[in-house]
């Protein structure tokens, strides 16, 4: 009898423990995530009210606070040479480019920092300078989808295979980036024949099938075929696939195409770099580039204005008080879209055809409101999704891509602009981009009082900052560091 009692008691105890264990396990999974999401929401919302063109983005305009600082060092990429075609034909030809060899996959180090809720905490310099030191393991990019092509070593959403085009160089500059790149650490991942811009020729069913796998700015996933064809068909002149369409009839041109790429960083305030910036052949700007009143520091010309429809409209909202009225308008200004949604394709088509935007958030907007009366298809360009995906995969493969934010992560608009210049100009000077001493400067050169740089999950600004340092050290970009 006593034995029976003991057995029953034992059984009940074990059952109780089991129940408690199961309860604990399920709670442990749920509770922290709920807290995290809530924190992100409130943080993000306050961030947006203060700022900013870049805070909204990715798919569906979500905003979130920054995940742990990326610890992957892009230098670890080097070593694999892409196969490239040598022949130069007059019109660009399209072919498939092989994926990068497996050895080129990035690596991360073990030094992952905990998520930080406080921006001031996360922008400490030691954190910012935390370069990856050793290549210990491949970037852990496990596929979230059950299906996976056999034999591939990367999840399908990476897509490290790109179209290839032979666009002849526009100069025979003896000292161009493309001639210097092979002898640098960047030689292995730099594709000279990646299409930087997309245009009529790319709108084929085969390309659509290939690129609609990738969402956001990395593909055509969010764009229906009809809209895509209708938009790209109007981009059917050499001005749409050449970054410097007016080069052949430019006066005072140098032997090499010299580009100034101007970010909006506070480092430019009181820099007196305006004349130097304007003396380049081409001047690139992006998003809330306020010029009026800042000419001495940032110059006055804009030949290439880079934006996505979303970032441009956010800039118009956020920086109206600071003097930003919209994209710069001048005879020499070209507009380079970073397409993120179908609204970019719709606005592009409307701008090229001088018709109101058909649908979406810009519906009934008249493109001359943004780009001036003289806008025409020849003044419009649009980044190729292969190019942006290539930048993400090979230059800015952030640790964020291993987190739940992987679908909203992309290179910042400024990063896409600087890397596009690197792929098209002969010489690149960069101004107003983030440097390791960024906390000494306000977020933007036009801020009325000091404002800290903010970090959000859709971009990895610290990783971008490290990339600019590496490109500067490699002699590929001359980065203004205020010394
Ligand atoms: C683009 O122009 C070429 C040559 O002028 C023409 O053959 C082609 O049909 C055009 N493509 C589109 C989509 O309009
Ligand atoms: C070309 O250079 C000359 C002298 O260097 C200068 O006077 C002239 O304004 C320049 N023209 C243009 C279009 O920049
Ligand atoms: C539009 O182009 C015409 C002719 O080239 C020029 O005279 C006019 O100033 C331009 N308008 C604007 C707003 O740039």
Short mmCIF file of C-alpha atoms and ligand atoms in Angstrom, two decimals:
data_model
loop_
_atom_site.label_atom_id
_atom_site.label_comp_id
_atom_site.label_asym_id
_atom_site.label_seq_id
_atom_site.Cartn_x
_atom_site.Cartn_y
_atom_site.Cartn_z
CA UNK A 1 0.00 0.00 0.00
CA UNK A 2 2.78 2.38 0.98
CA UNK A 3 4.64 1.41 -2.18
CA UNK A 4 1.57 2.10 -4.31
CA UNK A 5 1.18 5.53 -2.70
CA UNK A 6 4.80 6.32 -3.32
CA UNK A 7 4.48 5.28 -6.98
CA UNK A 8 1.40 7.47 -7.52
CA UNK A 9 3.11 10.38 -5.79
CA UNK A 10 6.21 9.88 -7.95
CA UNK A 11 4.12 9.75 -11.10
CA UNK A 12 2.29 12.95 -10.16
CA UNK A 13 5.56 14.72 -9.38
CA UNK A 14 7.06 13.74 -12.72
CA UNK A 15 3.91 14.87 -14.58
CA UNK A 16 3.93 18.15 -12.75
CA UNK A 17 7.58 18.76 -13.58
CA UNK A 18 6.90 17.88 -17.23
CA UNK A 19 4.00 20.34 -17.36
CA UNK A 20 6.09 23.11 -15.82
CA UNK A 21 8.92 22.36 -18.26
CA UNK A 22 6.62 22.56 -21.30
CA UNK A 23 5.12 25.78 -20.01
CA UNK A 24 8.55 27.29 -19.49
CA UNK A 25 9.76 26.35 -22.95
CA UNK A 26 6.78 27.89 -24.70
CA UNK A 27 6.95 31.04 -22.60
CA UNK A 28 10.66 31.45 -23.20
CA UNK A 29 10.05 31.54 -26.95
CA UNK A 30 7.21 34.00 -26.84
CA UNK A 31 7.84 36.55 -24.15
CA UNK A 32 11.16 38.08 -25.24
CA UNK A 33 10.04 38.45 -28.88
CA UNK A 34 6.91 40.28 -27.91
CA UNK A 35 8.97 42.67 -25.83
CA UNK A 36 11.48 43.19 -28.61
CA UNK A 37 8.83 43.96 -31.20
CA UNK A 38 7.19 46.49 -28.96
CA UNK A 39 10.51 48.19 -28.25
CA UNK A 40 11.29 48.35 -31.94
CA UNK A 41 7.96 49.82 -32.71
CA UNK A 42 8.15 52.65 -30.23
CA UNK A 43 11.80 53.40 -30.96
CA UNK A 44 11.21 53.38 -34.66
CA UNK A 45 8.17 55.59 -34.47
CA UNK A 46 10.03 58.27 -32.56
CA UNK A 47 12.92 57.98 -34.99
CA UNK A 48 10.64 58.61 -37.90
CA UNK A 49 9.04 61.68 -36.47
CA UNK A 50 12.46 63.35 -36.23
CA UNK A 51 13.81 62.07 -39.46
CA UNK A 52 14.50 60.72 -42.19
CA UNK A 53 14.70 59.69 -45.77
CA UNK A 54 16.42 56.43 -45.03
CA UNK A 55 14.45 55.26 -42.04
CA UNK A 56 11.58 53.96 -44.05
CA UNK A 57 12.36 51.43 -46.63
CA UNK A 58 12.57 47.81 -47.57
CA UNK A 59 9.31 46.10 -48.09
CA UNK A 60 6.18 47.74 -46.86
CA UNK A 61 7.76 50.78 -45.25
CA UNK A 62 8.47 49.12 -41.96
CA UNK A 63 10.91 50.70 -39.65
CA UNK A 64 12.85 49.12 -36.91
CA UNK A 65 15.79 49.90 -34.79
CA UNK A 66 19.23 48.63 -35.56
CA UNK A 67 20.10 45.05 -34.81
CA UNK A 68 23.56 44.26 -33.48
CA UNK A 69 26.34 46.07 -35.27
CA UNK A 70 27.64 44.07 -38.14
CA UNK A 71 30.89 42.38 -37.47
CA UNK A 72 31.67 41.10 -40.92
CA UNK A 73 34.69 42.62 -42.57
CA UNK A 74 34.24 43.00 -46.33
CA UNK A 75 37.97 42.60 -46.79
CA UNK A 76 37.48 38.93 -46.20
CA UNK A 77 35.71 38.68 -49.52
CA UNK A 78 38.76 38.98 -51.70
CA UNK A 79 40.34 36.20 -53.60
CA UNK A 80 37.96 34.95 -56.24
CA UNK A 81 38.13 36.32 -59.73
CA UNK A 82 34.90 36.61 -61.66
CA UNK A 83 34.87 35.38 -65.21
CA UNK A 84 34.56 38.30 -67.48
CA UNK A 85 34.13 38.86 -71.15
CA UNK A 86 36.69 40.97 -72.94
CA UNK A 87 35.01 41.90 -76.20
CA UNK A 88 33.59 45.39 -76.48
CA UNK A 89 30.66 45.80 -78.80
CA UNK A 90 28.88 49.02 -79.58
CA UNK A 91 25.57 48.17 -77.97
CA UNK A 92 25.66 46.31 -74.72
CA UNK A 93 24.94 42.60 -74.96
CA UNK A 94 23.33 40.61 -72.24
CA UNK A 95 24.45 37.29 -70.90
CA UNK A 96 24.51 35.37 -67.70
CA UNK A 97 27.34 35.87 -65.30
CA UNK A 98 28.48 32.89 -63.27
CA UNK A 99 27.89 32.90 -59.56
CA UNK A 100 30.83 33.73 -57.36
CA UNK A 101 32.93 30.75 -56.40
CA UNK A 102 32.02 29.24 -53.08
CA UNK A 103 35.23 30.47 -51.48
CA UNK A 104 34.01 33.98 -51.86
CA UNK A 105 31.33 33.67 -49.29
CA UNK A 106 31.73 36.16 -46.52
CA UNK A 107 32.61 35.30 -43.01
CA UNK A 108 31.79 36.80 -39.68
CA UNK A 109 33.71 36.80 -36.49
CA UNK A 110 32.54 35.71 -33.10
CA UNK A 111 32.40 39.16 -31.69
CA UNK A 112 28.70 39.80 -32.03
CA UNK A 113 27.39 42.64 -29.96
CA UNK A 114 24.10 42.51 -28.14
CA UNK A 115 21.23 44.47 -29.61
CA UNK A 116 21.24 48.00 -28.44
CA UNK A 117 18.10 50.01 -27.87
CA UNK A 118 19.87 53.22 -27.24
CA UNK A 119 21.29 54.99 -30.24
CA UNK A 120 23.87 56.83 -28.18
CA UNK A 121 25.06 53.56 -26.79
CA UNK A 122 25.33 51.94 -30.19
CA UNK A 123 27.25 54.73 -31.82
CA UNK A 124 30.33 54.41 -29.63
CA UNK A 125 33.48 54.57 -31.62
CA UNK A 126 34.96 51.28 -30.51
CA UNK A 127 31.79 49.64 -31.70
CA UNK A 128 31.96 51.48 -34.99
CA UNK A 129 35.54 50.47 -35.51
CA UNK A 130 34.94 46.85 -34.70
CA UNK A 131 36.42 45.29 -37.78
CA UNK A 132 36.15 41.59 -38.27
CA UNK A 133 39.48 40.06 -37.49
CA UNK A 134 39.42 36.47 -38.50
CA UNK A 135 37.50 34.44 -40.99
CA UNK A 136 36.16 31.80 -38.69
CA UNK A 137 33.05 30.55 -40.40
CA UNK A 138 30.83 31.16 -43.36
CA UNK A 139 28.08 33.71 -42.91
CA UNK A 140 25.27 31.70 -41.45
CA UNK A 141 22.60 32.15 -44.09
CA UNK A 142 20.37 29.16 -43.58
CA UNK A 143 17.45 29.11 -45.98
CA UNK A 144 14.16 29.95 -44.31
CA UNK A 145 12.24 28.33 -47.12
CA UNK A 146 12.00 24.56 -47.19
CA UNK A 147 12.78 24.43 -50.90
CA UNK A 148 16.32 24.91 -51.98
CA UNK A 149 17.99 24.23 -55.29
CA UNK A 150 20.15 21.13 -55.02
CA UNK A 151 23.86 21.78 -55.01
CA UNK A 152 23.69 25.44 -54.06
CA UNK A 153 25.52 26.54 -50.96
CA UNK A 154 23.50 29.71 -50.43
CA UNK A 155 19.84 30.33 -49.76
CA UNK A 156 17.96 31.17 -52.95
CA UNK A 157 17.19 34.73 -51.96
CA UNK A 158 20.88 35.68 -52.18
CA UNK A 159 21.04 35.17 -55.95
CA UNK A 160 24.75 35.78 -56.53
CA UNK A 161 24.30 35.36 -60.30
CA UNK A 162 23.95 38.42 -62.46
CA UNK A 163 23.41 39.56 -65.99
CA UNK A 164 26.54 40.68 -67.77
CA UNK A 165 26.87 43.40 -70.37
CA UNK A 166 29.69 44.73 -72.46
CA UNK A 167 29.36 48.45 -72.19
CA UNK A 168 32.50 50.00 -73.66
CA UNK A 169 34.25 52.44 -71.31
CA UNK A 170 33.53 56.07 -72.21
CA UNK A 171 37.17 57.16 -71.93
CA UNK A 172 40.60 55.61 -72.23
CA UNK A 173 41.69 57.05 -68.95
CA UNK A 174 45.06 55.44 -68.12
CA UNK A 175 44.33 55.54 -64.42
CA UNK A 176 40.69 54.51 -64.18
CA UNK A 177 39.09 52.63 -61.29
CA UNK A 178 38.48 49.63 -63.52
CA UNK A 179 42.18 49.45 -64.38
CA UNK A 180 43.25 49.83 -60.75
CA UNK A 181 40.75 47.46 -59.18
CA UNK A 182 42.33 44.12 -60.13
CA UNK A 183 45.47 44.83 -58.09
CA UNK A 184 43.50 45.70 -54.96
CA UNK A 185 41.68 43.64 -52.35
CA UNK A 186 38.50 44.36 -54.25
CA UNK A 187 39.59 42.64 -57.45
CA UNK A 188 37.87 39.38 -56.56
CA UNK A 189 34.38 40.67 -56.11
CA UNK A 190 34.29 43.55 -58.60
CA UNK A 191 32.34 42.75 -61.77
CA UNK A 192 33.26 45.16 -64.55
CA UNK A 193 30.43 43.99 -66.73
CA UNK A 194 27.61 44.12 -64.21
CA UNK A 195 24.73 46.17 -65.65
CA UNK A 196 24.51 49.25 -63.43
CA UNK A 197 21.40 50.62 -65.14
CA UNK A 198 18.30 48.88 -66.47
CA UNK A 199 16.53 49.87 -69.68
CA UNK A 200 14.19 48.64 -72.43
CA UNK A 201 16.37 45.72 -73.46
CA UNK A 202 16.09 44.07 -70.05
CA UNK A 203 12.29 43.75 -70.06
CA UNK A 204 12.00 40.20 -71.38
CA UNK A 205 9.97 37.28 -70.02
CA UNK A 206 13.18 35.36 -69.29
CA UNK A 207 14.65 38.19 -67.26
CA UNK A 208 11.31 38.69 -65.53
CA UNK A 209 11.22 35.05 -64.51
CA UNK A 210 14.74 35.29 -63.15
CA UNK A 211 14.39 38.61 -61.32
CA UNK A 212 10.86 38.30 -59.95
CA UNK A 213 12.29 35.85 -57.39
CA UNK A 214 13.86 38.77 -55.56
CA UNK A 215 11.73 41.32 -53.69
CA UNK A 216 12.27 45.04 -53.14
CA UNK A 217 15.21 46.71 -54.76
CA UNK A 218 17.00 43.41 -55.34
CA UNK A 219 14.67 42.22 -58.06
CA UNK A 220 11.32 42.68 -59.72
CA UNK A 221 9.35 40.73 -57.12
CA UNK A 222 6.94 43.55 -56.35
CA UNK A 223 6.36 44.70 -59.93
CA UNK A 224 3.85 43.15 -62.30
CA UNK A 225 5.14 42.33 -65.76
CA UNK A 226 2.88 44.82 -67.52
CA UNK A 227 4.09 47.75 -65.41
CA UNK A 228 7.68 46.67 -65.81
CA UNK A 229 7.48 46.49 -69.61
CA UNK A 230 5.54 49.75 -69.84
CA UNK A 231 8.21 51.53 -67.79
CA UNK A 232 11.39 50.05 -69.21
CA UNK A 233 10.14 50.45 -72.81
CA UNK A 234 10.35 54.23 -72.46
CA UNK A 235 13.98 53.91 -71.36
CA UNK A 236 15.23 52.99 -74.81
CA UNK A 237 18.07 55.33 -75.69
CA UNK A 238 21.80 55.27 -75.03
CA UNK A 239 21.20 57.92 -72.37
CA UNK A 240 19.37 55.28 -70.40
CA UNK A 241 22.24 52.80 -70.30
CA UNK A 242 25.14 55.24 -70.18
CA UNK A 243 25.73 56.96 -66.89
CA UNK A 244 27.45 59.90 -68.64
CA UNK A 245 25.28 60.35 -71.70
CA UNK A 246 26.49 63.91 -72.36
CA UNK A 247 30.20 63.12 -72.06
CA UNK A 248 30.97 63.26 -75.78
CA UNK A 249 29.67 66.80 -76.13
CA UNK A 250 30.80 68.19 -72.80
CA UNK A 251 33.09 71.17 -72.91
CA UNK A 252 36.18 71.44 -70.71
CA UNK A 253 36.22 67.73 -70.10
CA UNK A 254 39.28 66.04 -68.69
CA UNK A 255 40.93 62.90 -70.02
CA UNK A 256 39.31 60.92 -67.24
CA UNK A 257 35.77 61.15 -65.91
CA UNK A 258 36.21 62.69 -62.47
CA UNK A 259 33.23 62.37 -60.13
CA UNK A 260 32.44 64.05 -56.83
CA UNK A 261 29.97 61.98 -54.85
CA UNK A 262 28.35 64.06 -52.14
CA UNK A 263 26.61 62.53 -49.13
CA UNK A 264 24.69 64.64 -46.64
CA UNK A 265 26.92 64.08 -43.60
CA UNK A 266 27.61 66.76 -41.01
CA UNK A 267 31.34 66.49 -41.75
CA UNK A 268 30.71 68.87 -44.68
CA UNK A 269 29.53 71.73 -42.50
CA UNK A 270 32.08 74.57 -42.67
CA UNK A 271 34.30 72.42 -44.87
CA UNK A 272 34.61 75.03 -47.67
CA UNK A 273 34.73 72.19 -50.19
CA UNK A 274 32.16 73.70 -52.55
CA UNK A 275 34.55 74.92 -55.25
CA UNK A 276 36.50 71.67 -55.18
CA UNK A 277 33.30 69.62 -55.50
CA UNK A 278 31.99 71.71 -58.38
CA UNK A 279 35.29 71.41 -60.27
CA UNK A 280 34.69 67.71 -60.96
CA UNK A 281 33.19 66.65 -64.27
CA UNK A 282 30.15 65.18 -62.53
CA UNK A 283 28.58 65.81 -59.14
CA UNK A 284 26.38 63.14 -57.54
CA UNK A 285 23.92 63.91 -54.76
CA UNK A 286 21.17 62.03 -52.97
CA UNK A 287 17.93 62.38 -50.99
CA UNK A 288 17.62 65.52 -48.84
CA UNK A 289 20.54 67.34 -50.50
CA UNK A 290 19.92 70.93 -49.44
CA UNK A 291 22.10 73.20 -51.57
CA UNK A 292 20.79 76.73 -51.18
CA UNK A 293 22.77 78.50 -48.47
CA UNK A 294 25.42 75.75 -48.31
CA UNK A 295 27.18 76.32 -51.66
CA UNK A 296 30.52 77.16 -50.03
CA UNK A 297 30.61 73.82 -48.28
CA UNK A 298 28.89 71.47 -50.73
CA UNK A 299 28.98 73.19 -54.13
CA UNK A 300 26.03 74.02 -56.29
CA UNK A 301 26.05 71.66 -59.27
CA UNK A 302 24.17 68.36 -59.43
CA UNK A 303 24.62 66.14 -62.47
CA UNK A 304 23.24 62.93 -60.93
CA UNK A 305 20.55 62.88 -58.27
CA UNK A 306 19.98 59.41 -56.74
CA UNK A 307 16.83 58.56 -54.80
CA UNK A 308 13.95 56.18 -54.45
CA UNK A 309 10.46 57.60 -54.67
CA UNK A 310 9.97 56.81 -51.02
CA UNK A 311 13.21 58.42 -49.83
CA UNK A 312 12.63 61.50 -51.97
CA UNK A 313 9.13 62.08 -50.64
CA UNK A 314 10.25 61.44 -47.07
CA UNK A 315 13.02 63.98 -47.57
CA UNK A 316 10.53 66.51 -48.87
CA UNK A 317 8.47 65.95 -45.75
CA UNK A 318 11.29 65.73 -43.20
CA UNK A 319 13.60 68.49 -44.44
CA UNK A 320 11.12 71.07 -45.68
CA UNK A 321 11.88 73.18 -42.61
CA UNK A 322 15.58 72.96 -43.38
CA UNK A 323 15.13 74.17 -46.93
CA UNK A 324 14.74 70.97 -48.95
CA UNK A 325 12.13 71.54 -51.66
CA UNK A 326 12.74 68.53 -53.88
CA UNK A 327 15.29 67.15 -56.34
CA UNK A 328 17.70 69.72 -57.81
CA UNK A 329 16.71 70.92 -61.28
CA UNK A 330 19.24 72.10 -63.86
CA UNK A 331 20.12 71.57 -67.48
CA UNK A 332 22.81 69.03 -66.59
CA UNK A 333 20.88 67.15 -63.88
CA UNK A 334 20.03 63.50 -64.47
CA UNK A 335 17.71 61.54 -62.17
CA UNK A 336 18.80 58.08 -61.09
CA UNK A 337 16.03 55.99 -59.53
CA UNK A 338 16.79 53.31 -57.00
CA UNK A 339 13.64 51.24 -57.55
CA UNK A 340 12.29 49.79 -54.34
CA UNK A 341 8.58 49.35 -55.09
CA UNK A 342 6.35 49.45 -58.13
CA UNK A 343 5.71 53.11 -57.25
CA UNK A 344 9.23 53.85 -58.55
CA UNK A 345 8.41 52.25 -61.89
CA UNK A 346 5.13 54.16 -62.05
CA UNK A 347 6.76 57.51 -61.30
CA UNK A 348 9.56 56.81 -63.77
CA UNK A 349 7.11 56.07 -66.56
CA UNK A 350 5.06 59.16 -65.74
CA UNK A 351 8.18 61.34 -65.73
CA UNK A 352 9.40 59.98 -69.05
CA UNK A 353 6.04 60.40 -70.76
CA UNK A 354 4.86 63.59 -69.02
CA UNK A 355 1.70 61.95 -67.76
CA UNK A 356 0.27 61.81 -64.24
CA UNK A 357 1.20 58.81 -62.10
CA UNK A 358 -1.37 56.06 -62.73
CA UNK A 359 -1.81 54.63 -59.24
CA UNK A 360 -0.23 54.21 -55.84
CA UNK A 361 0.82 56.86 -53.33
CA UNK A 362 1.95 59.30 -56.07
CA UNK A 363 -1.30 58.97 -58.04
CA UNK A 364 -2.17 62.14 -59.95
CA UNK A 365 1.18 63.71 -59.05
CA UNK A 366 2.67 65.47 -62.00
CA UNK A 367 6.35 64.57 -62.51
CA UNK A 368 7.39 68.13 -63.48
CA UNK A 369 6.56 69.00 -59.86
CA UNK A 370 9.57 66.95 -58.90
CA UNK A 371 11.92 67.08 -61.88
CA UNK A 372 11.14 70.38 -63.61
CA UNK A 373 9.43 71.18 -66.90
CA UNK A 374 12.29 69.94 -69.07
CA UNK A 375 12.42 66.40 -67.75
CA UNK A 376 12.51 63.79 -70.50
CA UNK A 377 13.27 60.09 -70.83
CA UNK A 378 16.88 60.97 -71.70
CA UNK A 379 17.35 62.53 -68.28
CA UNK A 380 16.15 59.48 -66.39
CA UNK A 381 18.07 56.41 -65.35
CA UNK A 382 17.23 53.48 -63.13
CA UNK A 383 19.55 51.13 -61.26
CA UNK A 384 19.40 47.51 -62.33
CA UNK A 385 18.20 45.20 -59.53
CA UNK A 386 21.16 42.92 -60.29
CA UNK A 387 23.48 45.79 -59.47
CA UNK A 388 21.86 46.51 -56.10
CA UNK A 389 21.74 42.80 -55.21
CA UNK A 390 25.39 42.49 -56.21
CA UNK A 391 26.29 45.44 -53.95
CA UNK A 392 24.44 43.83 -51.07
CA UNK A 393 25.91 40.39 -51.65
CA UNK A 394 29.51 41.33 -52.37
CA UNK A 395 30.16 44.68 -50.70
CA UNK A 396 27.59 45.10 -47.93
CA UNK A 397 26.67 41.60 -46.83
CA UNK A 398 25.64 42.62 -43.41
CA UNK A 399 25.06 40.44 -40.39
CA UNK A 400 21.51 41.85 -40.59
CA UNK A 401 20.92 39.31 -43.35
CA UNK A 402 21.03 36.54 -40.77
CA UNK A 403 18.31 38.18 -38.70
CA UNK A 404 14.59 38.64 -39.07
CA UNK A 405 15.33 41.98 -40.76
CA UNK A 406 16.86 40.36 -43.79
CA UNK A 407 13.89 41.27 -45.97
CA UNK A 408 14.06 44.98 -45.25
CA UNK A 409 17.84 45.24 -45.41
CA UNK A 410 19.46 46.94 -48.40
CA UNK A 411 22.43 49.20 -49.12
CA UNK A 412 21.56 52.80 -48.23
CA UNK A 413 20.72 55.12 -51.11
CA UNK A 414 24.01 56.96 -50.52
CA UNK A 415 25.95 53.69 -50.61
CA UNK A 416 24.28 52.65 -53.88
CA UNK A 417 25.20 56.07 -55.31
CA UNK A 418 28.87 55.90 -54.26
CA UNK A 419 29.29 52.31 -55.45
CA UNK A 420 27.58 53.14 -58.75
CA UNK A 421 30.11 55.95 -59.22
CA UNK A 422 32.87 53.47 -58.46
CA UNK A 423 31.57 51.27 -61.27
CA UNK A 424 31.17 54.04 -63.86
CA UNK A 425 33.55 56.96 -63.14
CA UNK A 426 37.31 56.89 -63.76
CA UNK A 427 38.09 58.74 -60.54
CA UNK A 428 35.89 59.10 -57.48
CA UNK A 429 36.05 61.63 -54.66
CA UNK A 430 33.54 61.13 -51.85
CA UNK A 431 32.40 63.93 -49.54
CA UNK A 432 29.94 63.88 -46.68
CA UNK A 433 30.10 60.12 -46.09
CA UNK A 434 30.34 58.63 -42.62
CA UNK A 435 33.82 58.47 -41.09
CA UNK A 436 34.99 56.79 -37.85
CA UNK A 437 34.72 60.11 -36.00
CA UNK A 438 31.11 60.56 -37.08
CA UNK A 439 29.92 61.28 -33.56
CA UNK A 440 31.84 64.59 -33.71
CA UNK A 441 29.51 65.75 -36.47
CA UNK A 442 25.81 66.23 -36.74
CA UNK A 443 23.77 63.77 -38.81
CA UNK A 444 23.50 66.22 -41.76
CA UNK A 445 25.44 69.30 -42.81
CA UNK A 446 22.22 71.30 -42.87
CA UNK A 447 20.99 70.40 -39.36
CA UNK A 448 20.26 73.54 -37.37
CA UNK A 449 21.69 72.03 -34.20
CA UNK A 450 23.65 68.87 -33.41
CA UNK A 451 21.78 65.66 -34.08
CA UNK A 452 23.20 62.23 -33.54
CA UNK A 453 23.47 59.79 -36.44
CA UNK A 454 20.71 57.20 -36.10
CA UNK A 455 21.06 53.50 -36.86
CA UNK A 456 18.19 51.41 -38.15
CA UNK A 457 17.75 47.86 -39.29
CA UNK A 458 17.22 48.52 -42.99
CA UNK A 459 20.81 49.68 -43.53
CA UNK A 460 24.16 48.86 -41.96
CA UNK A 461 25.80 52.28 -41.79
CA UNK A 462 28.75 51.04 -39.75
CA UNK A 463 29.55 48.43 -42.33
CA UNK A 464 29.24 51.06 -45.05
CA UNK A 465 31.60 53.31 -43.10
CA UNK A 466 34.19 50.53 -42.91
CA UNK A 467 33.81 49.91 -46.63
CA UNK A 468 34.55 53.58 -47.39
CA UNK A 469 37.71 53.33 -45.28
CA UNK A 470 38.80 50.23 -47.16
CA UNK A 471 38.10 51.75 -50.57
CA UNK A 472 40.05 54.83 -49.53
CA UNK A 473 43.02 52.77 -48.34
CA UNK A 474 42.91 50.76 -51.57
CA UNK A 475 43.19 54.01 -53.52
CA UNK A 476 39.87 53.50 -55.30
CA UNK A 477 37.97 56.33 -53.64
CA UNK A 478 39.35 59.56 -52.24
CA UNK A 479 37.31 59.99 -49.08
CA UNK A 480 37.02 63.39 -47.48
CA UNK A 481 37.96 62.96 -43.81
CA UNK A 482 38.46 66.57 -42.80
CA UNK A 483 42.17 66.48 -42.01
C1 LIG B 1 14.05 50.20 -78.70
O1 LIG B 1 14.68 50.74 -79.84
C2 LIG B 1 15.06 49.78 -80.80
C3 LIG B 1 15.87 50.47 -81.90
O2 LIG B 1 15.51 51.80 -82.05
C4 LIG B 1 13.81 49.11 -81.35
O3 LIG B 1 14.16 48.13 -82.31
C5 LIG B 1 13.09 48.44 -80.20
O4 LIG B 1 11.88 47.88 -80.63
C6 LIG B 1 12.80 49.44 -79.08
N1 LIG B 1 12.30 48.72 -77.93
C7 LIG B 1 11.20 49.07 -77.29
C8 LIG B 1 10.81 48.21 -76.16
O5 LIG B 1 10.54 50.04 -77.59
C1 LIG B 2 35.94 76.17 -69.76
O1 LIG B 2 37.17 76.65 -69.27
C2 LIG B 2 37.35 78.02 -69.48
C3 LIG B 2 38.76 78.39 -69.05
O2 LIG B 2 39.32 77.41 -68.24
C4 LIG B 2 36.29 78.80 -68.72
O3 LIG B 2 36.45 80.18 -68.94
C5 LIG B 2 34.93 78.37 -69.20
O4 LIG B 2 33.92 78.99 -68.44
C6 LIG B 2 34.78 76.86 -69.08
N1 LIG B 2 33.52 76.46 -69.69
C7 LIG B 2 32.65 75.69 -69.06
C8 LIG B 2 31.44 75.36 -69.83
O5 LIG B 2 32.83 75.27 -67.94
C1 LIG B 3 14.10 74.24 -70.36
O1 LIG B 3 14.83 74.15 -71.57
C2 LIG B 3 14.88 75.39 -72.28
C3 LIG B 3 15.54 75.13 -73.61
O2 LIG B 3 16.67 74.33 -73.49
C4 LIG B 3 15.62 76.41 -71.44
O3 LIG B 3 15.68 77.64 -72.11
C5 LIG B 3 14.90 76.57 -70.11
O4 LIG B 3 15.62 77.45 -69.27
C6 LIG B 3 14.74 75.24 -69.43
N1 LIG B 3 13.94 75.38 -68.23
C7 LIG B 3 14.36 74.99 -67.04
C8 LIG B 3 13.41 75.22 -65.92
O5 LIG B 3 15.43 74.47 -66.86
#
